[in-house]
CSV table of C-alpha atoms and ligand atoms in Angstrom, one decimal:
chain,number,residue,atom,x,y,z
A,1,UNK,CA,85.3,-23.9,248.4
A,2,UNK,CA,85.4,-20.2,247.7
A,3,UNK,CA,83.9,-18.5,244.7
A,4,UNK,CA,83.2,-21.4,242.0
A,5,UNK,CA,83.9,-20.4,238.0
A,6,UNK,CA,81.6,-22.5,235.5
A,7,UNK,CA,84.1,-23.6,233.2
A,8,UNK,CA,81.7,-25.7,231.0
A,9,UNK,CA,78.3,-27.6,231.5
A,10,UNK,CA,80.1,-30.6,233.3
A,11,UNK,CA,82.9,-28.3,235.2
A,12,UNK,CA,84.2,-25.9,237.4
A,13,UNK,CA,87.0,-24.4,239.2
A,14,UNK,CA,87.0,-22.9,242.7
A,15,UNK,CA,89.7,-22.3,245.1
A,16,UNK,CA,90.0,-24.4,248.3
A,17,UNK,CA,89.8,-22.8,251.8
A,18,UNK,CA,93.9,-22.7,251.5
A,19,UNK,CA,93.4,-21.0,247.9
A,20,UNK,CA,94.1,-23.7,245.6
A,21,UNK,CA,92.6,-23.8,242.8
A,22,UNK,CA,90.7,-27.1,242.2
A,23,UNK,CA,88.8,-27.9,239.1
A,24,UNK,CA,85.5,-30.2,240.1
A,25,UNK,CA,84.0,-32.5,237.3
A,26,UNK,CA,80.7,-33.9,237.3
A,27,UNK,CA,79.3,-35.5,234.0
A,28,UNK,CA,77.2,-38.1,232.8
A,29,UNK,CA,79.4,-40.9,233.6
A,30,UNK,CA,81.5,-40.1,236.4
A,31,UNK,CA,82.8,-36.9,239.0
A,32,UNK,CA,86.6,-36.1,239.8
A,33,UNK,CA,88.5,-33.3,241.1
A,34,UNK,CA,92.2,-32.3,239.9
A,35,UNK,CA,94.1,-29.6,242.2
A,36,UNK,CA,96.0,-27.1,239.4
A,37,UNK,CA,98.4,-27.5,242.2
A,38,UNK,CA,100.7,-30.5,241.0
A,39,UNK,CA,98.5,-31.1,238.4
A,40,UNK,CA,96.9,-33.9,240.1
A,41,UNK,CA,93.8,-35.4,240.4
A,42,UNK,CA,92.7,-36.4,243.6
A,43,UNK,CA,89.7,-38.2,243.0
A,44,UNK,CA,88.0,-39.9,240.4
A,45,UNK,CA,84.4,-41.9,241.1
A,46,UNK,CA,81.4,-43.3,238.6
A,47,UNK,CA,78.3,-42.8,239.0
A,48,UNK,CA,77.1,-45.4,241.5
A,49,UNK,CA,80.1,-47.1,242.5
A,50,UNK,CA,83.3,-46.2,245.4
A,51,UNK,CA,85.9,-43.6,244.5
A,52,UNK,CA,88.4,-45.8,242.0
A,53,UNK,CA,91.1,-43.4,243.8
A,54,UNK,CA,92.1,-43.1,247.6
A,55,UNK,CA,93.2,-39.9,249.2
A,56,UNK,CA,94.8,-39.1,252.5
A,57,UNK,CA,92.3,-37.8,255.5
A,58,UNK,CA,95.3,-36.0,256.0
A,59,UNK,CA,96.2,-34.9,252.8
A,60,UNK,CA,98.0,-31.6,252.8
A,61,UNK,CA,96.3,-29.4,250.5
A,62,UNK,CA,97.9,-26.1,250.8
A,63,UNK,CA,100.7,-26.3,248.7
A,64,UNK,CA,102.9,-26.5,250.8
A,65,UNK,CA,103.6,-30.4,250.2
A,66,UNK,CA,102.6,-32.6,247.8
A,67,UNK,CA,99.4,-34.1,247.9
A,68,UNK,CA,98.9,-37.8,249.6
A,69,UNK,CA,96.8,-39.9,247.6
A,70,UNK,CA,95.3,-39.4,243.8
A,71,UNK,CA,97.5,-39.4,241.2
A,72,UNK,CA,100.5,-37.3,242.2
A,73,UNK,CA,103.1,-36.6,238.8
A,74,UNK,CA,106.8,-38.0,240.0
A,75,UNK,CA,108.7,-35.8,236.9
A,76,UNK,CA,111.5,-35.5,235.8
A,77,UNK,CA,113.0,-37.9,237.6
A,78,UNK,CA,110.8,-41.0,239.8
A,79,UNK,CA,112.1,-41.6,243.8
A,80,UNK,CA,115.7,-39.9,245.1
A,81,UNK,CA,117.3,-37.3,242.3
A,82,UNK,CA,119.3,-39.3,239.6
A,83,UNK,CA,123.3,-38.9,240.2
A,84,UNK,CA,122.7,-37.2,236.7
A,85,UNK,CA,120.2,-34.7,238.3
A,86,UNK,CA,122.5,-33.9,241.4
A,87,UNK,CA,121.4,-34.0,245.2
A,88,UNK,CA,119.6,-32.3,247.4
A,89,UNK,CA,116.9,-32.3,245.1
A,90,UNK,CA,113.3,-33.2,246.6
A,91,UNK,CA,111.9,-36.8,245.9
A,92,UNK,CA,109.8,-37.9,242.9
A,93,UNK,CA,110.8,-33.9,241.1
A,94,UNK,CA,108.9,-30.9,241.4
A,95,UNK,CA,105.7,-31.4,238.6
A,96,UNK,CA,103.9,-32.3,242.0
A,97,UNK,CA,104.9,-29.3,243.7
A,98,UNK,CA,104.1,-26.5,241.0
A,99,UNK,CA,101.6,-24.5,240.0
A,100,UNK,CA,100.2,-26.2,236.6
A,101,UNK,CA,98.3,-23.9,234.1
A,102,UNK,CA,94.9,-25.0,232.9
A,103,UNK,CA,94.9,-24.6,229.0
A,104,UNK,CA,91.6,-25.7,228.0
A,105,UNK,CA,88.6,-27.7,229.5
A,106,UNK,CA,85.6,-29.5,227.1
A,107,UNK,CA,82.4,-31.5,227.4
A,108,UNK,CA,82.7,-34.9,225.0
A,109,UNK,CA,79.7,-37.4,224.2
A,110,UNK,CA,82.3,-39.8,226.0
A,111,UNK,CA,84.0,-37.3,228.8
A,112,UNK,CA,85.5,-34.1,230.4
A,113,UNK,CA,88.6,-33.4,229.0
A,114,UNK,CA,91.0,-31.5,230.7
A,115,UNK,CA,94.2,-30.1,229.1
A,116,UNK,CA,97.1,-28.8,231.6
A,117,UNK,CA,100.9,-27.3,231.3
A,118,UNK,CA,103.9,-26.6,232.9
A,119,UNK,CA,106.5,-25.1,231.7
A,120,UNK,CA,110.2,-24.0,232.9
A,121,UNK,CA,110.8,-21.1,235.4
A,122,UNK,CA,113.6,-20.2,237.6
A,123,UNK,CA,113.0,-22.1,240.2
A,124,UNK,CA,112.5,-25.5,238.0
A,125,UNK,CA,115.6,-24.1,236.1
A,126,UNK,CA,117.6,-24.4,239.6
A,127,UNK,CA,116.8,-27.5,240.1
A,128,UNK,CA,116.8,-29.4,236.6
A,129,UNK,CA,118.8,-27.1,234.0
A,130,UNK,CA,116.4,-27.9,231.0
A,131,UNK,CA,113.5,-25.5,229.4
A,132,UNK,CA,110.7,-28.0,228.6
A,133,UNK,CA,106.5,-28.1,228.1
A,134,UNK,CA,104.9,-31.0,230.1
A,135,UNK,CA,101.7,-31.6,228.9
A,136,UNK,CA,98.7,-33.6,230.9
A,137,UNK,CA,95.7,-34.3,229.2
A,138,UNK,CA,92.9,-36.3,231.8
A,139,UNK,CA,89.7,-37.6,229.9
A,140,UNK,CA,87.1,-38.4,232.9
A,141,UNK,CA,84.4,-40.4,231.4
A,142,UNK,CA,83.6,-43.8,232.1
A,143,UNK,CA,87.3,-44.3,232.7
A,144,UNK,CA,90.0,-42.1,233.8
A,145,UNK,CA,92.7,-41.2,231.4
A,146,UNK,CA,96.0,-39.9,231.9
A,147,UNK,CA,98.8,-39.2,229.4
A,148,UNK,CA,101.8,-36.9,230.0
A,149,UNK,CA,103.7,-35.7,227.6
A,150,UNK,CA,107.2,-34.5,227.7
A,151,UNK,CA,107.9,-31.9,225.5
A,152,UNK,CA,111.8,-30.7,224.8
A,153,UNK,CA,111.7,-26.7,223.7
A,154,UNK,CA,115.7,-26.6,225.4
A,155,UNK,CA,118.6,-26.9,222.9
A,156,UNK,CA,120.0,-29.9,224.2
A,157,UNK,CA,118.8,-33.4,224.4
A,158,UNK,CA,116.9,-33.8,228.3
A,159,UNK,CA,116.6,-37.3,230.1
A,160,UNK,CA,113.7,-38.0,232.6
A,161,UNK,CA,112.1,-40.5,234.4
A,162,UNK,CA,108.4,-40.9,236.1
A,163,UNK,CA,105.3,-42.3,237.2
A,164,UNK,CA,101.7,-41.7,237.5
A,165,UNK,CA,101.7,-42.3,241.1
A,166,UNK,CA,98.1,-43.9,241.2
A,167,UNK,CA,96.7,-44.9,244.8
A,168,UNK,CA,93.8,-47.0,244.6
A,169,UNK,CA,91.2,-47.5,246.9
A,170,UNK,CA,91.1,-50.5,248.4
A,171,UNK,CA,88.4,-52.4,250.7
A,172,UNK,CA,91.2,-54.1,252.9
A,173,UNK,CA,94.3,-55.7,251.7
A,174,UNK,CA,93.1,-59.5,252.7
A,175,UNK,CA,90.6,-58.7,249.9
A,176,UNK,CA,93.0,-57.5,247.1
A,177,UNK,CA,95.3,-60.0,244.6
A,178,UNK,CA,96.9,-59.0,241.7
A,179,UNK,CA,97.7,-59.8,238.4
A,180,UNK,CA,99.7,-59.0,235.0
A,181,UNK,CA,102.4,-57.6,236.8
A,182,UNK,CA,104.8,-60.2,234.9
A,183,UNK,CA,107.3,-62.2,236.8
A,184,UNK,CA,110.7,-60.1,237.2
A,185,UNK,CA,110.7,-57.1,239.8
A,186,UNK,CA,113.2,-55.3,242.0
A,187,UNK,CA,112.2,-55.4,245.6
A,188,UNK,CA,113.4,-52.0,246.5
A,189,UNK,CA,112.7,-52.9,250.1
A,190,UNK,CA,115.7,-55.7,249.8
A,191,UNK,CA,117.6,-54.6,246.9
A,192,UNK,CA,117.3,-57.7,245.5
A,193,UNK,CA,115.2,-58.7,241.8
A,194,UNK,CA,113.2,-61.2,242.6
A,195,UNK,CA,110.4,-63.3,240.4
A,196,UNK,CA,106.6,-63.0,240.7
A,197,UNK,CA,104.9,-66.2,241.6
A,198,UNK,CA,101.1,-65.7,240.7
A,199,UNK,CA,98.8,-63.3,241.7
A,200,UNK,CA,100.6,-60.7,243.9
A,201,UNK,CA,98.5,-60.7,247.7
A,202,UNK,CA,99.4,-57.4,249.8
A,203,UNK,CA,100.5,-59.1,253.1
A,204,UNK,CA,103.2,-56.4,254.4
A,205,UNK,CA,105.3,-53.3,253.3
A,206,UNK,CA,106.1,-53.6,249.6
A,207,UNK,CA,107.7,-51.6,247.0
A,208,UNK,CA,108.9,-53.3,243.9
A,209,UNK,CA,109.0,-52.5,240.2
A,210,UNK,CA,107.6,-54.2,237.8
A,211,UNK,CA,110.1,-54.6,234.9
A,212,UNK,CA,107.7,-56.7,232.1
A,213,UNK,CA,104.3,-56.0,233.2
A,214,UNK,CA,101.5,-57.1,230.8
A,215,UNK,CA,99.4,-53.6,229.4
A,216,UNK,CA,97.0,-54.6,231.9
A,217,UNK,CA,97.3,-54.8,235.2
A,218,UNK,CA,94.1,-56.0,237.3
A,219,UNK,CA,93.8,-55.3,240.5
A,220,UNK,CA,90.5,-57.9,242.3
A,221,UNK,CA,89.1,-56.1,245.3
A,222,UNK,CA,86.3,-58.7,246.7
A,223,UNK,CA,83.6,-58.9,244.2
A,224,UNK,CA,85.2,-55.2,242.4
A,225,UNK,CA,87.9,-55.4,239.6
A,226,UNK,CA,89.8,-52.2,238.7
A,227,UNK,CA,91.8,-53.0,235.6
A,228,UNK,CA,95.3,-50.3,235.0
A,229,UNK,CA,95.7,-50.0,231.7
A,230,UNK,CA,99.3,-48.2,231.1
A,231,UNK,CA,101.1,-47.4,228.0
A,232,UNK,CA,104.4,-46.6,226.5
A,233,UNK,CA,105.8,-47.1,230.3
A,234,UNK,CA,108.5,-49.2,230.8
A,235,UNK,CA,107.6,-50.6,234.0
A,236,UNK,CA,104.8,-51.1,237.2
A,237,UNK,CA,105.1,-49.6,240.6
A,238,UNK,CA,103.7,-51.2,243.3
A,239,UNK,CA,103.7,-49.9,246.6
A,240,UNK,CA,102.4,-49.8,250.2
A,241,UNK,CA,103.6,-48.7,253.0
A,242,UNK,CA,101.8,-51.3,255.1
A,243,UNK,CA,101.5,-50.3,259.5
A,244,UNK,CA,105.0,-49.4,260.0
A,245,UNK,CA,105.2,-46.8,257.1
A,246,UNK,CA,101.9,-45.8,257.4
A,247,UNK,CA,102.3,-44.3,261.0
A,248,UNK,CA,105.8,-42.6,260.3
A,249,UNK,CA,103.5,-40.6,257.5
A,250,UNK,CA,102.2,-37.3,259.4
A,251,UNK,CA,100.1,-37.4,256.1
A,252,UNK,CA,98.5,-41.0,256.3
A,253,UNK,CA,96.4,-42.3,259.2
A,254,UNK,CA,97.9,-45.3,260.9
A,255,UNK,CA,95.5,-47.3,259.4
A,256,UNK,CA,95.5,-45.8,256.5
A,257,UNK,CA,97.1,-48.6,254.3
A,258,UNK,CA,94.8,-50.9,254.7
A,259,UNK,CA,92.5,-49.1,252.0
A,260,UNK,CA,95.4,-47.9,249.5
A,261,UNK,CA,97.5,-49.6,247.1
A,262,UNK,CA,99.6,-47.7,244.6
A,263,UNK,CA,99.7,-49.4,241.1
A,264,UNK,CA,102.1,-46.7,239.1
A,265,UNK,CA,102.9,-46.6,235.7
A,266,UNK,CA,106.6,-45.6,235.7
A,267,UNK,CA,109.7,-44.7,233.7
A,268,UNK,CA,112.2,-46.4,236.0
A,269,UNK,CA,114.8,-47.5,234.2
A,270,UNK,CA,118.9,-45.6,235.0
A,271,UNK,CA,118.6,-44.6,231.4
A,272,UNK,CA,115.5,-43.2,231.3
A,273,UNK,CA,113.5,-41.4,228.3
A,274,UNK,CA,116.1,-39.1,226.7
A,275,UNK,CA,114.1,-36.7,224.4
A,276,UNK,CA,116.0,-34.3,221.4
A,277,UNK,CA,115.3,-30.7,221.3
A,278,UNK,CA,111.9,-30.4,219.5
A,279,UNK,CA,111.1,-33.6,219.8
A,280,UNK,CA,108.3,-35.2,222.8
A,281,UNK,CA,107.0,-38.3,224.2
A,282,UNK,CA,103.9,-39.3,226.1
A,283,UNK,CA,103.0,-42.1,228.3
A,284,UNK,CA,99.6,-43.1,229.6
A,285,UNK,CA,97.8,-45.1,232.4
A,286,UNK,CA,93.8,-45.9,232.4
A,287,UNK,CA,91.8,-46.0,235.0
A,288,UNK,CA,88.8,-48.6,234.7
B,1,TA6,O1,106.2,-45.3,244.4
B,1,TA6,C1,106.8,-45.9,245.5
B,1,TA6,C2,107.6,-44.8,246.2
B,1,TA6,O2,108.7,-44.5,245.4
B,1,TA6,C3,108.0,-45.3,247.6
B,1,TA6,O3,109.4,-45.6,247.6
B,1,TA6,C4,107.6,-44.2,248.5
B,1,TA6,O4,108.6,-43.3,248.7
B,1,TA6,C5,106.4,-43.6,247.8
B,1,TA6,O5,106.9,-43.6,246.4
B,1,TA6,C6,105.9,-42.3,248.3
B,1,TA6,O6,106.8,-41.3,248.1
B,1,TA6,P1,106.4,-39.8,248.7
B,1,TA6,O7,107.5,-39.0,248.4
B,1,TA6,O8,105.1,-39.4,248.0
B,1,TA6,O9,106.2,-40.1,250.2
């Protein structure tokens, strides 16, 4: 870390050795970092316990690709472009790959809160013809909490879709079930939609979402529980890439799926959220 700017009591922002800036949290309950780049935070750990939140060994954290591991933003649109969005647009949209502006940073008897923006330029504009304000405000405290909101400042109505990408540290995946995902999912890997029987165990590649998942999504780890707490989402991502994936990732280690999982609160339906000029609309997820 280069030169390091006291924000408040419980944070700070330095750039990293590429010259990203990266604000670093450390209060009462918990520490976490969040790059400015992507507006994401990459880690998130309480005070005496593992880091809730895996990231990459070989995360790229330069810029120049988005970040493996945290909570990377998938905005405006989640996975390929929508037909509606056009192609040869990258993956997941481009809140992940911009420069987000911190607005405002403050010490709470409960947390850190951190307010951050993004806003259109021209090279959004080229790729998604919409002015907009996106909005993330991150509480660290003794859970992590994430809401984005989706701001319309255009004339016309815009239509997005997204997730709040979460990988979670995991000890191994023989150790991990899963519940409150709710019975119907697409298996994305197949195609097909297909219904939950019980507690979901991570035995191989999977990527399905979760179309009625309860607000509560627990994820048992061993003797740890992490609980996912979304709202106003209509829908779960899970995902791992399992060996295969894993090691066709020059940003994962071969074995590194065997200590992720990815529990996403998403905007997945075609439709999506379509928001009227002036008007906005948040969703959340909780870490805890
Ligand atoms: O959330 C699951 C998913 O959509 C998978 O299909 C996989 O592509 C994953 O996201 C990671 O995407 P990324 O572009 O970050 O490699």
């Amino acid at each position: 870390m280069q030169s390091t700017r006291p924000l408040t009591a419980h944070c700070q922002l330095a750039n990293n050795a590429a010259g990203l800036p990266i604000l670093t949290i450390h209060n009462d309950q918990a520490k976490a970092q969040i790059s400015l780049f992507g507006g994401h935070v990459l880690s998130y750990q309480r005070h005496g316990e593992p880091d809730s939140l895996w990231l990459s060994d070989k995360a790229v954290l330069d810029g120049n690709k988005p970040i493996r591991g945290g909570i990377p933003l998938c905005w405006p649109w989640f996975g390929p472009a929508p037909a509606r969005v056009g192609d040869d647009k990258p993956a997941h949209g481009f809140a992940r790959t911009s420069l987000w502006t911190l607005d405002g940073v403050s010490d709470h008897q409960d947390g850190t809160l951190v307010h951050l923006s993004l806003v259109e330029d021209e090279a959004t504009l080229a790729l998604w013809p919409h002015a907009f304000a996106l909005e993330l405000d991150v509480l660290v405290g003794k859970e992590l909490s994430l809401v984005l909101t989706t701001r319309n400042t255009g004339k016309t109505p815009l239509t997005y879709n997204a997730a709040l990408h979460t990988y979670l540290q995991i000890s191994a995946p023989e150790a991990v079930s899963v519940t409150g995902l709710g019975a119907p999912y697409l298996d994305k890997l197949t195609g097909r939609n297909e219904l939950q029987q019980g507690a979901l165990t991570v035995t191989a590649a999977m990527d399905r979402i979760y179309r009625q998942p309860e607000a509560i999504v627990a994820v048992q780890d061993g003797e740890r529980a992490t609980r996912v707490v979304s709202g106003n989402n209509d829908s779960v991502v899970v995902w791992t890439p399992w060996a295969q994936g894993a090691a066709a990732m020059a940003d994962m280690s071969d074995d590194g799926y065997r200590t992720m999982l990815c529990v996403e609160a998403a905007i997945t339906t075609d439709a999506g959220i379509t928001v009227a000029p002036d008007e906005e609309h948040s969703f959340s997820t909780v870490i805890l």
